């Protein structure tokens, strides 16, 4: 499986929640090591430099990620929030966040793992309390569990991303039509 982090959900907390891929089947953990968590924080654009994460930071990030996923799922489905997930998210959001600084070359943000995680948690609070909630959708690929913000025209987007899930589903449908076409023609 590809080890690159993917940012197709339209919001850093949703992309963070999507780092456990294929939750209903094969389950692939993108935060398998501290350096993978470091990479996510930088690749996401939340920070420009992060103090190296340790295994405890990975465990805390996974706990917050699972809380975000549970809360987003509950919100999307109109269900009540899990109190444990609320506690985990709010505890992380209470910590000091990463603070951008203006330098001669532009914005630069250095952070500790705790500050970076707090930034993700705060963005999750804003997302779940904000106006984009009605636009939250789960990917139409049955193997994918990414939730994304559908800002497409007419909110008709079906996939978390065309490159990842959309092309796979469309190619599979095309192959299925091709296989069934000769059978239908021979009748």
Short mmCIF file of C-alpha atoms in Angstrom, two decimals, residues 1 5 7-8 21 57-59 62-64 70 75 88 92 97 103 105 109 111-112 118 134 136 138 145 171:
data_model
loop_
_atom_site.label_atom_id
_atom_site.label_comp_id
_atom_site.label_asym_id
_atom_site.label_seq_id
_atom_site.Cartn_x
_atom_site.Cartn_y
_atom_site.Cartn_z
CA UNK A 1 0.00 0.00 0.00
CA UNK A 5 -0.31 10.79 3.20
CA UNK A 7 -5.18 15.17 1.69
CA UNK A 8 -8.49 14.93 -0.18
CA UNK A 21 -7.51 3.52 6.05
CA UNK A 57 2.86 11.07 20.83
CA UNK A 58 1.71 8.50 18.27
CA UNK A 59 -0.58 6.85 20.82
CA UNK A 62 -4.30 7.91 17.44
CA UNK A 63 -6.62 8.47 20.44
CA UNK A 64 -7.49 11.96 19.17
CA UNK A 70 -16.33 8.98 16.14
CA UNK A 75 -22.51 14.42 13.68
CA UNK A 88 -10.39 13.16 24.38
CA UNK A 92 -6.31 17.91 23.27
CA UNK A 97 -1.62 25.12 19.81
CA UNK A 103 9.64 35.80 9.28
CA UNK A 105 10.49 34.88 4.15
CA UNK A 109 5.34 27.45 12.25
CA UNK A 111 5.71 23.05 17.01
CA UNK A 112 6.00 20.31 19.55
CA UNK A 118 -3.83 20.66 19.73
CA UNK A 134 -24.31 19.49 6.25
CA UNK A 136 -19.95 16.04 5.41
CA UNK A 138 -18.54 9.42 3.51
CA UNK A 145 -14.13 5.18 5.17
CA UNK A 171 -12.84 1.40 -13.77
#
